XYZ file of C-alpha atoms in Angstrom:
765
model
C -145.579 52.887 23.116
C -142.761 54.398 25.167
C -139.616 55.803 23.777
C -136.583 55.606 26.154
C -133.324 57.297 25.509
C -132.216 58.087 29.243
C -129.610 55.199 28.924
C -129.350 52.489 25.921
C -132.189 53.316 23.466
C -135.237 51.134 24.108
C -139.069 51.091 22.924
C -141.395 49.254 25.064
C -144.788 48.458 24.039
C -146.871 47.456 27.211
C -144.603 45.023 29.008
C -142.579 43.869 25.800
C -139.273 45.519 24.789
C -138.922 45.723 21.058
C -135.740 44.966 19.341
C -134.403 47.866 17.276
C -132.020 46.285 14.804
C -128.676 47.891 14.218
C -126.890 50.942 15.309
C -127.946 52.802 12.188
C -131.663 52.175 12.823
C -131.188 53.289 16.511
C -129.450 56.407 15.341
C -132.375 57.305 13.193
C -135.102 56.364 16.020
C -132.928 58.396 18.409
C -133.101 61.592 16.190
C -136.700 61.094 15.696
C -137.521 60.844 19.558
C -135.184 63.829 20.270
C -137.546 65.863 17.954
C -140.808 64.339 18.598
C -143.616 66.090 16.859
C -141.419 68.132 14.763
C -139.947 67.457 11.229
C -136.670 66.003 11.218
C -135.002 66.384 7.551
C -133.309 63.619 5.794
C -130.228 65.491 5.712
C -130.299 65.424 9.466
C -131.143 62.073 9.641
C -128.215 61.260 7.091
C -125.597 63.126 9.308
C -126.970 61.211 12.584
C -126.691 57.721 10.916
C -123.513 58.361 8.694
C -121.734 61.400 9.930
C -119.552 62.718 7.295
C -119.010 59.622 5.178
C -122.164 59.574 3.298
C -122.789 56.549 0.868
C -124.301 56.739 -2.309
C -127.340 54.875 -1.574
C -127.814 56.875 1.915
C -131.219 58.587 1.112
C -132.612 55.217 -0.055
C -130.947 53.574 3.265
C -132.824 55.885 5.449
C -136.059 55.237 3.435
C -135.648 51.641 3.985
C -134.777 52.212 7.656
C -138.004 54.514 8.433
C -139.907 51.521 6.602
C -138.663 49.045 8.849
C -139.470 51.059 12.104
C -142.879 51.495 10.763
C -143.323 47.805 9.983
C -142.193 47.140 13.509
C -144.504 49.899 15.088
C -147.565 48.473 13.026
C -146.775 44.781 14.079
C -147.565 46.014 17.743
C -150.702 47.950 16.930
C -149.156 51.599 16.300
C -149.067 51.988 12.581
C -149.190 55.724 12.298
C -146.346 56.797 14.726
C -144.155 57.972 11.978
C -145.399 60.638 9.666
C -143.722 61.652 6.272
C -143.641 65.318 5.960
C -142.106 67.644 3.256
C -138.546 67.032 3.319
C -138.529 64.611 6.260
C -140.253 62.679 8.879
C -142.058 63.353 12.201
C -142.525 60.949 15.245
C -146.040 61.461 16.979
C -145.172 61.016 20.622
C -146.812 62.837 23.658
C -145.002 63.725 26.822
C -146.049 60.338 28.405
C -144.305 58.292 25.870
C -140.825 60.041 26.015
C -138.701 59.527 29.111
C -136.465 62.573 28.423
C -139.348 64.941 27.903
C -140.993 63.489 31.244
C -137.463 63.864 33.055
C -137.491 67.570 31.992
C -140.984 68.198 32.977
C -140.468 66.775 36.625
C -137.192 68.285 37.125
C -138.895 71.687 36.272
C -141.689 71.055 38.514
C -139.375 70.219 41.298
C -137.666 73.365 40.688
C -140.625 75.436 41.112
C -142.012 73.618 44.409
C -141.475 75.668 47.644
C -141.750 72.775 49.722
C -138.378 70.791 50.130
C -139.866 67.478 51.043
C -142.067 67.381 47.805
C -139.173 68.901 45.736
C -136.776 66.240 46.819
C -139.623 63.654 46.067
C -140.115 64.939 42.413
C -136.308 65.145 41.680
C -136.032 61.534 42.798
C -139.047 60.477 40.502
C -137.262 62.328 37.442
C -133.853 60.720 38.227
C -135.194 57.312 38.584
C -136.068 57.339 34.893
C -132.186 57.188 34.018
C -131.089 53.712 33.063
C -127.263 54.907 32.252
C -125.663 57.455 30.107
C -128.085 58.789 27.595
C -127.981 57.092 24.135
C -125.327 54.980 25.207
C -124.038 52.803 22.419
C -124.536 55.338 19.548
C -121.668 57.161 18.863
C -122.803 59.542 16.239
C -121.773 63.275 16.365
C -125.130 65.029 16.617
C -126.678 62.538 19.010
C -123.368 62.962 21.107
C -124.293 66.631 21.412
C -127.876 65.831 22.612
C -126.829 63.271 24.912
C -124.214 65.763 26.494
C -127.131 68.366 26.864
C -129.197 65.546 28.737
C -126.401 64.597 30.895
C -125.966 68.372 31.729
C -129.688 68.434 32.809
C -129.144 65.328 34.806
C -126.325 66.300 36.958
C -127.899 69.881 37.346
C -130.970 67.954 38.678
C -128.778 66.154 41.019
C -127.194 69.032 42.494
C -130.430 70.728 43.186
C -131.759 67.747 44.741
C -128.843 67.482 47.140
C -129.090 71.227 47.971
C -132.703 70.585 49.001
C -131.681 67.596 50.940
C -129.137 69.764 52.811
C -131.615 72.151 53.667
C -133.460 69.315 55.251
C -130.700 68.434 57.654
C -129.812 65.374 55.710
C -126.203 65.799 55.786
C -125.151 62.204 57.047
C -127.210 60.612 54.536
C -125.891 62.363 51.457
C -122.063 62.955 52.295
C -121.144 59.605 50.738
C -123.081 60.163 47.653
C -121.409 63.697 47.438
C -117.995 62.434 47.776
C -118.522 59.940 44.721
C -119.962 62.591 42.943
C -117.016 65.049 43.385
C -114.601 62.351 42.463
C -116.707 61.775 39.116
C -117.126 65.538 38.507
C -114.071 67.517 39.843
C -114.786 70.528 38.256
C -118.309 71.189 39.113
C -117.782 73.957 42.287
C -121.531 73.421 43.074
C -120.832 69.791 44.281
C -117.733 70.660 45.890
C -119.504 73.312 48.116
C -122.415 70.799 48.704
C -119.703 68.280 50.097
C -118.027 70.946 52.340
C -121.348 71.962 53.848
C -122.353 68.462 54.337
C -118.979 67.533 56.041
C -119.084 70.471 58.296
C -122.522 69.776 59.436
C -121.490 66.232 60.404
C -119.021 67.533 62.620
C -115.988 67.005 59.964
C -115.088 70.621 59.347
C -111.368 69.583 58.705
C -112.138 67.368 55.962
C -114.604 70.269 54.393
C -111.481 72.354 54.540
C -109.542 69.552 52.842
C -111.898 69.471 49.958
C -111.670 73.128 49.302
C -107.874 72.609 49.188
C -107.831 69.955 46.792
C -110.527 71.715 44.574
C -108.508 74.809 44.538
C -105.243 72.995 43.663
C -106.742 71.253 40.952
C -108.276 74.200 39.341
C -105.247 76.404 39.372
C -103.180 73.473 38.115
C -105.620 72.329 35.354
C -107.313 75.964 34.334
C -105.148 78.471 36.037
C -108.240 79.671 37.822
C -108.989 80.514 41.365
C -112.471 78.901 42.666
C -115.674 80.889 41.881
C -117.247 83.307 44.236
C -119.869 80.688 45.416
C -117.177 78.282 46.319
C -115.082 80.849 47.941
C -118.084 81.968 50.185
C -118.563 78.499 51.449
C -114.905 78.407 52.476
C -115.461 81.699 54.308
C -118.577 80.358 56.036
C -116.836 77.012 57.220
C -113.862 78.744 58.500
C -116.241 81.295 60.498
C -118.787 78.487 61.514
C -121.291 80.646 59.847
C -124.525 79.640 61.091
C -126.113 79.946 57.519
C -124.423 76.456 56.546
C -127.023 74.848 59.105
C -130.183 73.434 57.591
C -132.841 76.143 56.768
C -135.547 73.788 57.990
C -135.232 71.703 61.395
C -135.052 68.220 60.040
C -138.000 66.029 61.044
C -136.817 62.558 61.364
C -139.344 59.851 61.836
C -138.847 57.110 64.367
C -137.654 54.090 62.692
C -140.324 51.477 62.243
C -139.823 48.702 64.736
C -138.837 45.309 63.364
C -141.524 42.659 63.453
C -140.991 40.156 66.391
C -140.700 37.476 63.894
C -137.754 39.179 62.101
C -135.989 36.563 59.784
C -132.433 36.504 58.544
C -132.051 38.267 55.064
C -132.633 36.044 52.073
C -131.633 38.104 48.921
C -130.612 35.387 46.409
C -132.148 35.764 43.220
C -134.248 32.579 42.118
C -132.635 29.361 41.059
C -131.952 28.526 37.533
C -134.480 26.026 36.729
C -132.666 24.766 33.319
C -129.276 24.955 34.944
C -127.022 22.443 33.214
C -123.343 20.797 33.570
C -120.854 22.238 35.950
C -120.232 19.459 37.884
C -116.783 19.966 38.714
C -117.140 23.486 39.455
C -119.944 22.974 41.840
C -117.961 20.351 43.486
C -115.105 22.682 44.021
C -117.401 25.420 45.295
C -119.009 22.988 47.725
C -115.489 21.526 48.736
C -114.406 25.016 49.940
C -117.787 26.554 51.258
C -119.767 23.538 52.963
C -119.486 23.562 56.550
C -119.772 19.832 56.257
C -116.406 19.354 54.748
C -112.938 19.752 56.302
C -112.114 23.173 54.630
C -108.878 23.548 56.701
C -106.896 20.844 55.117
C -108.508 19.630 51.579
C -106.840 22.037 49.186
C -103.020 22.147 50.264
C -103.196 25.997 49.837
C -102.459 26.527 53.454
C -105.737 28.737 54.019
C -105.824 29.961 57.743
C -108.693 28.424 59.782
C -109.547 32.131 60.957
C -109.954 33.378 57.471
C -112.984 33.918 55.675
C -113.552 31.560 52.539
C -113.622 33.259 49.439
C -114.431 31.531 46.263
C -113.840 33.590 42.744
C -115.559 32.451 39.747
C -113.727 33.868 36.802
C -114.497 33.557 33.087
C -115.274 35.430 29.894
C -118.532 37.124 29.226
C -121.344 35.047 28.676
C -119.867 31.955 30.210
C -122.807 31.741 33.006
C -120.949 32.832 35.951
C -123.623 34.348 37.667
C -125.935 31.389 37.069
C -123.309 29.178 38.668
C -122.976 31.512 41.638
C -126.664 31.600 42.251
C -127.215 27.932 41.527
C -124.403 26.931 43.892
C -125.443 29.413 46.687
C -129.164 27.961 46.904
C -127.586 24.437 47.109
C -125.701 25.592 50.416
C -128.163 27.874 51.859
C -128.698 25.332 54.821
C -125.220 25.718 55.818
C -125.510 29.477 56.629
C -128.441 29.815 58.930
C -127.631 33.505 59.326
C -128.982 34.440 55.606
C -127.796 34.881 52.390
C -126.769 38.565 50.997
C -126.469 39.434 47.240
C -125.491 42.343 45.301
C -125.030 43.035 41.381
C -121.853 45.232 41.136
C -122.459 45.867 37.308
C -118.735 46.118 37.334
C -118.515 46.642 33.317
C -121.185 49.108 33.183
C -121.130 52.678 32.891
C -122.385 53.279 36.385
C -121.127 50.382 38.533
C -122.205 49.996 42.328
C -119.642 51.153 44.698
C -118.588 49.382 47.849
C -120.209 52.066 50.083
C -123.605 51.582 48.250
C -123.342 47.691 48.504
C -122.443 47.979 52.254
C -125.429 50.456 52.694
C -127.781 47.753 51.157
C -126.264 45.014 53.342
C -126.308 46.864 56.849
C -130.055 47.713 56.019
C -130.983 43.997 55.457
C -128.869 42.865 58.500
C -129.808 45.534 61.036
C -132.887 44.751 62.888
C -132.911 48.186 64.929
C -133.143 50.567 62.146
C -130.184 52.488 63.403
C -128.555 55.289 60.998
C -126.025 54.205 58.622
C -122.613 55.731 59.007
C -121.580 58.071 56.203
C -118.271 56.901 55.309
C -117.042 53.771 53.615
C -114.538 52.755 56.465
C -117.340 53.294 58.930
C -119.837 51.240 56.975
C -117.374 48.467 56.684
C -116.986 48.484 60.344
C -120.485 48.541 61.126
C -121.126 45.580 58.652
C -118.332 43.376 60.190
C -119.799 44.015 63.486
C -123.217 42.885 62.576
C -121.755 39.512 61.125
C -119.571 38.961 64.011
C -121.820 36.071 65.219
C -123.747 34.909 62.355
C -122.957 32.418 59.463
C -123.948 34.188 56.302
C -123.099 33.568 52.931
C -122.334 36.586 50.486
C -122.748 36.656 46.909
C -121.111 39.423 45.109
C -121.665 39.264 41.281
C -119.989 41.028 38.409
C -116.982 42.714 40.230
C -114.071 43.916 38.067
C -111.271 44.435 40.802
C -110.245 43.789 44.193
C -111.284 47.207 45.438
C -115.121 46.697 45.025
C -114.989 43.366 46.788
C -112.486 43.882 49.508
C -114.612 45.932 52.014
C -117.802 43.580 51.424
C -115.421 40.579 52.787
C -116.749 40.070 56.718
C -114.266 39.325 59.483
C -115.888 36.110 60.812
C -114.689 32.804 59.082
C -118.058 31.273 59.835
C -119.295 33.492 56.895
C -118.272 32.793 53.127
C -118.236 35.049 50.144
C -118.706 33.926 46.371
C -117.488 36.501 43.743
C -117.855 36.344 39.832
C -115.857 38.589 38.059
C -114.277 38.469 34.401
C -110.772 38.577 36.120
C -108.981 36.209 38.416
C -108.823 38.910 41.351
C -105.490 37.461 42.695
C -105.210 40.211 44.942
C -107.753 39.079 47.270
C -105.786 37.060 49.905
C -106.504 33.280 50.101
C -109.216 33.221 47.442
C -109.819 30.051 45.647
C -110.448 30.604 41.783
C -112.730 28.500 39.862
C -112.471 29.023 36.191
C -115.734 29.085 34.238
C -115.549 28.764 30.533
C -117.469 27.340 27.740
C -119.597 24.110 28.009
C -118.640 20.953 26.585
C -120.321 19.996 23.359
C -122.528 17.579 25.001
C -123.697 20.037 27.908
C -124.365 22.669 25.252
C -126.826 20.636 23.487
C -128.574 19.338 26.638
C -128.962 23.124 27.705
C -130.529 23.816 24.395
C -133.054 21.047 24.698
C -133.976 21.979 28.188
C -134.361 25.912 27.258
C -136.502 24.866 24.363
C -138.346 22.203 26.288
C -141.215 19.645 25.148
C -138.962 17.409 23.519
C -139.057 19.481 20.268
C -135.308 19.022 19.629
C -135.399 15.389 20.121
C -135.332 14.587 16.450
C -133.105 17.421 15.463
C -129.981 16.175 17.050
C -127.252 17.163 14.391
C -129.059 20.548 13.704
C -129.034 21.234 17.643
C -125.386 20.643 17.686
C -124.665 22.953 14.764
C -126.524 25.770 16.586
C -124.419 25.009 19.923
C -121.280 25.144 18.013
C -121.975 28.482 16.329
C -122.627 29.593 19.891
C -119.182 28.860 20.858
C -120.989 26.493 23.755
C -121.369 29.706 25.799
C -124.446 29.717 28.125
C -125.536 33.066 27.336
C -125.512 32.570 23.505
C -127.361 29.297 23.810
C -129.862 30.728 26.059
C -130.356 33.555 23.354
C -130.788 30.665 20.825
C -133.136 28.678 22.776
C -135.375 31.899 23.489
C -135.512 32.628 19.819
C -136.424 29.058 18.903
C -139.187 29.232 21.816
C -140.294 32.586 20.206
C -140.572 30.981 16.834
C -142.339 27.777 17.234
C -142.325 27.487 13.167
C -138.634 27.580 12.983
C -136.466 24.250 13.229
C -133.110 24.170 14.620
C -131.535 23.695 11.238
C -133.070 27.056 10.075
C -131.561 28.800 12.952
C -128.249 27.159 12.359
C -128.449 28.258 8.666
C -128.983 31.945 10.008
C -126.043 31.627 12.408
C -123.558 30.035 9.749
C -123.408 33.663 8.154
C -120.602 35.037 10.445
C -121.621 38.653 9.000
C -125.023 38.384 10.917
C -124.290 35.955 13.567
C -124.032 38.457 16.387
C -127.316 40.056 15.231
C -128.929 36.738 15.494
C -127.645 36.253 19.072
C -129.696 38.820 20.446
C -132.874 38.507 22.201
C -134.460 41.261 24.547
C -132.196 42.134 27.254
C -129.763 39.352 26.178
C -126.942 40.522 23.798
C -123.811 38.650 23.034
C -122.145 41.805 21.120
C -123.084 43.966 23.903
C -121.385 41.565 26.548
C -118.076 41.329 24.552
C -118.052 44.917 23.490
C -117.926 45.722 27.242
C -114.580 43.812 27.405
C -113.481 45.275 24.188
C -114.173 48.839 25.145
C -112.094 48.449 28.710
C -109.174 47.324 26.843
C -106.271 49.619 25.877
C -105.763 50.737 22.347
C -102.942 48.312 21.511
C -104.846 45.390 22.912
C -108.034 46.107 20.677
C -105.724 46.718 17.890
C -104.508 43.410 18.059
C -107.704 41.635 18.594
C -108.970 43.051 15.439
C -106.024 41.990 13.510
C -106.126 38.370 15.020
C -108.826 37.754 12.746
C -106.578 37.923 9.398
C -105.351 34.745 10.551
C -107.355 31.832 9.385
C -106.655 29.530 12.328
C -108.198 30.633 15.819
C -105.311 28.787 17.570
C -102.164 30.719 17.065
C -98.626 31.406 18.740
C -97.773 34.307 20.919
C -95.012 35.508 18.194
C -97.548 36.713 15.852
C -98.664 39.652 18.220
C -95.452 41.482 17.280
C -96.013 41.676 13.397
C -99.550 42.136 13.641
C -99.102 45.141 15.956
C -96.528 46.265 13.460
C -93.423 48.993 13.801
C -93.616 51.116 16.971
C -96.283 49.071 18.960
C -96.072 48.456 22.494
C -94.443 45.237 24.027
C -96.366 42.388 22.335
C -96.227 40.226 25.497
C -97.677 43.048 27.485
C -100.494 43.470 24.951
C -101.216 39.625 24.782
C -101.409 39.567 28.564
C -103.951 42.265 28.598
C -106.161 40.225 26.206
C -105.857 37.304 28.190
C -106.904 39.385 31.443
C -109.889 40.686 29.841
C -110.852 37.071 28.755
C -110.889 38.131 25.170
C -108.304 35.387 24.126
C -107.373 32.004 26.051
C -104.203 30.416 26.814
C -103.851 26.978 25.288
C -100.697 25.895 26.328
C -96.856 25.984 25.967
C -95.317 25.386 22.352
C -92.099 23.847 21.328
C -89.256 26.145 21.601
C -91.032 28.348 24.344
C -93.701 30.748 24.256
C -97.668 30.314 24.576
C -100.185 29.143 22.271
C -103.380 31.284 22.295
C -107.160 30.814 20.952
C -109.479 33.338 19.916
C -112.919 32.136 21.030
C -115.586 31.802 17.930
C -117.934 34.646 18.975
C -115.140 36.965 19.948
C -113.555 36.330 16.489
C -116.713 37.398 14.914
C -116.841 40.173 16.884
C -113.411 41.271 16.231
C -113.994 40.757 12.673
C -116.805 43.288 12.710
C -114.609 45.756 14.160
C -111.862 45.364 11.956
C -114.190 46.034 9.079
C -115.404 49.254 10.929
C -112.245 50.505 12.278
C -109.786 49.500 9.646
C -111.790 49.293 6.643
C -110.495 48.665 2.968
C -107.142 46.921 2.944
C -106.189 48.200 6.144
C -105.446 44.611 7.314
C -103.428 43.596 4.525
C -100.169 45.068 5.858
C -100.661 43.052 9.187
C -101.314 39.715 7.061
C -98.051 40.321 5.064
C -95.755 41.148 8.179
C -97.289 37.684 9.707
C -96.663 35.744 6.625
C -93.125 37.434 6.171
C -92.264 36.513 10.034
C -93.616 33.071 9.348
C -91.375 32.704 6.213
C -88.378 33.849 8.497
C -89.086 31.111 10.653
C -89.518 28.564 8.219
C -86.235 29.795 6.527
C -84.546 29.627 9.714
C -85.697 26.102 10.396
C -84.375 25.022 7.194
C -81.027 26.357 7.947
C -80.875 24.530 11.163
C -81.430 21.385 9.002
C -78.784 22.159 6.529
C -76.450 22.989 9.402
C -77.172 19.206 10.828
C -76.215 18.155 7.264
C -79.738 17.226 6.355
C -81.061 19.251 3.038
C -79.229 22.257 1.593
C -81.688 25.247 1.403
C -81.456 28.906 -0.252
C -82.106 31.992 1.903
C -85.180 33.953 1.344
C -85.906 37.718 1.722
C -88.003 38.744 4.481
C -90.837 41.668 4.691
C -90.553 41.134 8.397
C -88.055 39.146 10.439
C -88.533 38.347 14.168
C -85.432 38.980 16.608
C -82.807 36.120 15.736
C -82.683 35.304 19.489
C -86.413 34.512 19.418
C -86.361 32.845 16.134
C -83.502 30.647 17.181
C -85.273 29.613 20.326
C -88.533 28.614 18.355
C -86.838 26.769 15.786
C -84.335 25.118 17.974
C -85.570 21.599 17.076
C -86.726 22.249 13.436
C -88.646 19.174 12.846
C -90.621 19.403 16.143
C -91.297 22.815 15.233
C -92.538 22.051 11.834
C -94.698 19.388 13.219
C -96.271 21.757 15.703
C -96.953 24.451 13.133
C -97.592 22.249 9.912
C -101.225 23.331 9.969
C -100.288 26.932 10.344
C -97.923 26.919 7.348
C -100.156 25.034 5.269
C -103.130 27.635 6.055
C -100.608 30.617 5.234
C -99.723 29.121 1.868
C -103.259 28.975 0.724
C -103.957 32.263 2.401
C -101.288 33.966 0.799
C -102.396 32.722 -2.715
C -106.161 33.751 -1.877
C -105.156 37.317 -0.820
C -103.070 37.860 -4.048
C -99.659 37.656 -2.400
C -98.581 35.180 -4.665
C -94.661 35.797 -4.402
C -94.952 35.590 -0.673
C -96.750 32.189 -0.676
C -94.486 30.688 -3.232
C -91.500 31.870 -1.083
C -92.924 30.355 2.008
C -93.719 27.080 0.028
C -90.121 26.923 -1.205
C -88.744 27.578 2.198
C -90.696 24.544 3.644
C -89.403 22.052 0.898
C -86.432 20.772 3.199
C -88.995 20.632 6.156
C -91.351 18.477 3.758
C -88.620 16.242 2.447
C -87.428 15.622 6.129
C -90.726 15.686 7.948
C -93.176 13.998 5.457
C -96.555 15.454 4.238
C -95.972 15.999 0.727
C -99.348 15.260 -0.482
C -100.884 18.007 1.545
C -98.170 20.274 0.493
C -98.620 19.728 -3.121
C -102.454 20.759 -2.668
C -101.230 24.031 -0.970
C -98.736 24.932 -3.338
C -101.084 24.145 -6.151
C -103.197 27.113 -4.634
C -100.036 29.397 -5.422
C -99.738 28.362 -8.905
C -103.503 28.923 -9.471
C -102.862 32.344 -8.179
C -100.207 32.940 -10.692
C -102.335 31.399 -13.674
C -105.091 34.141 -12.683
C -102.230 36.734 -12.869
C -100.993 35.192 -16.236
C -104.468 35.331 -17.509
C -105.009 38.916 -16.713
C -101.855 39.878 -18.600
C -102.620 37.520 -21.623
C -99.140 36.202 -21.354
C -98.639 33.301 -23.689
C -96.934 30.325 -22.050
C -97.554 26.647 -21.627
C -99.828 25.829 -18.904
C -98.352 25.429 -15.321
C -98.610 21.996 -13.810
C -98.841 21.541 -10.097
C -97.431 17.845 -10.092
C -95.652 16.137 -7.601
C -92.269 17.146 -8.829
C -93.074 20.848 -7.672
C -91.912 20.533 -4.215
C -88.684 19.281 -5.241
C -87.732 20.927 -8.301
C -89.513 24.604 -6.963
C -90.631 25.827 -10.461
C -87.169 25.033 -12.043
C -87.545 25.880 -15.861
C -90.478 28.433 -15.459
C -88.764 30.716 -12.768
C -88.878 33.905 -14.655
C -92.558 33.451 -15.540
C -93.734 32.323 -12.231
C -91.950 35.165 -10.863
C -93.707 37.731 -13.094
C -96.930 36.268 -12.769
C -96.428 36.466 -8.722
C -95.615 39.872 -9.027
C -98.739 40.680 -10.590
C -100.357 38.364 -7.948
C -98.951 40.617 -5.410
C -100.369 43.671 -7.153
C -104.101 42.434 -7.227
C-alpha cells in the first residue's frame, strides 16, 4: 500500500488505485498520512475536515469516515493500517509507503552528497515523485499549511539541483527551465542568481544584467527592498566577468550516441481507441482539410492560402471526447504523412501545463537524427524545429491547449505538414485554422458506445435502462466511459441499477468517477478558471427549473452591482460551461446549461451559497419575468386587445430592453410559454405565493389572446395550493379555495383580501 500526497491524494495497492470518496474522507486520510506513525487527535481531524464550522455530528462523522477507510484497506489486504489510540488515530506506514517522506529523504541524501553528478541524480529522483501541487483539490486550512511547507521543500530542492547542474557546466541545458521558474517565482532571488549565471556562461551577459535590473525594480516597487547580498554579489561578478562564475568542474560531455542506420520517422501517437463510436461528420471534416488526396485549396470557401500549414482545431466542453477524436482521426491519416507523427499533451488546464519550449524540446529530440545540442531559448528552438520539418510531411497533434500562445510556436513552416489541436476554446487567434465543434453524442450513438464499452452483448436486453444511463451521462463520452467501466467492474449490476443510482442528482457526480476518470474534476477545472462573476452566475442558473434560458436572466441572477451580464455570459460560453442554442424573438440569445454541468453547479451553489442564498436571485428573476409579462400585456392593451392592470416589480429590466423583447407580445408569449408556466409553479413551491399570483395575473390577457388555458389552470392551482397551506398554518376560517376554470378570467374576484393575506404568509415561509 502506497500513500501519495505530492499531487492529488492517491492510495495505490499494487497496480490498482483505490477510490477515496469525498473531500472530507480525503482530508482525514491526508492528515493521517502527514503524521504517519504518530497520533492524530480527533480535534485535529475535525479541524482538517470542517475548519471552524463544526457540525453537531462532527465526531460521529469522523468515526464513520475512519471506519470507511478501514473497510477499504481491509478489502485490499491491509486491515490494520489505522490504529485507534487514546484521543485519536494513527496510520501505520513506513518510509517506502509515503511519497512525501521518500522525497524528503532523497533530497536530504542529495544535499549531503559531494559528487555533483550523483547529487543531481538523487534530486531528480526525488522531484519525479511530484505529480502536481501537494494535496491539490483539498482546500482545508491545516492542510494548506502542510502543502505550503512541502512546496517550499520542493522549490528548494529544485534550486539546489540547478546549482549543482551549473557547477557541472550545464548552463545551456537549464537556462530555459530557469527562465520559466523565475517567471513563476519572481521573488526567489536564488533562482534569479542562477539564471544570471547561466546566461552569462552562455555568452548572454547583457540578458543576465537585464534579469538583475528587472528583479531589482520589482523588489523595490513591491517590497521597498534592495536585492539581497547574494544576488548583488552575482551582479558584481557578472559585471566584472569574475571567473568564479564558471563551472567548478570541467563538464564531461559524452559523445552523442549515433543513430542506427535504420532510423525511422517518429511515431508518437497514442494507441487508437478500440471502441471509438460515431463522429462521422467531424471525421469527414478533418479528412477534408488534412488528407493529401483531397483538393484542400478550394473545397472550403475559406480562402486558405496554398502555402499555409493546415491547422484543425477540435473545440468542445470537458469530457466531449476531443482527444479520442484527434487520435482516431490521426491514425486514419498516418499514410498521408510519411515523415511521421508527433504528439504532445500540453495539460493546459492543469496546475503545471507543458510550455511550448518543453514541447519543442521533445519534438526536436524525436526529429533530429544527429543528436545535436538543443538550443536553449524558445525562439531558437522554434527555428530549429521549423528547419527540421522543412522537407518532411509530418502530422503534429497538440492535445489540451488552452490558448494560442501554447500552440503558435509548434506550427511548422512547411505546408506539407499539418496540425491537429484539441482545446476547450476555439483558438480563433490561430490564422487560417479550421474549427470543428465536438459536443455531446447523439442519443443513439451514446447507447452504442455504452454497449461497446461493456461488451459481450450484456446490455442487449436492457435497451431502455441503457438509454436512461446515457441520458443521465449527458451523452458525454467521458461520462459514458466511466459508466461503462463501472458496469464492467460490477458484473452483478444491471444497467437499471446504475441508472437508479445516477438518477439521484446529489450523488450523480460521485457515481461518475472511476480510477483516474472523474467528471466532476473535468468540469471543476473549467469552473476554477472562470472569474468570480461567471462562477456566481453559473451557480445561480440552477435556481431556474429549465436548462434552456434566455440571456436576459443573467442580469437579475447576478443582482445589483454585478458586472455587465453579456460579458459574463460570453465568458461562460467561452469556457464551455454553457452553450448557445440560438436567437430568440425580440433579440438576444437562448442558452443551455448542460445536465452534468447543472448538477455540478447545484453542488457549488449548496457549498458556496448555503441556506437561502439563492432565494433573492430567484425572486429577482421572477420579478423580471413579471415585468416582461406585464409589459407584453400593456403592448396588447395598446393594440386594443385586452385591458390589463399594471403590476409592482421586485426587479425591472431596462425599458428599452423590455420593449425589444416583447415587441411582438404573442410571439414572445409563445416562446416563453413553458418558462412562464414553470415560473408560476416554482414561485408556489418556493413559498413566493404573492409573486406567483402576480405573474399568473399578468399572463391572463396573454392566455386569453394566445390560448393554453388548461395548462394555466393547473399552474395557477399550484399558487392557490400555496395559499391554502398558508391559510391552514394560520387556522383562518374561510370557505375553501377553488381553482376552477373561471380563475384565469376572474383573477380571484371576491376573495382578494383573503388570498392577499394568505399569499403574504406563503412569502414568509
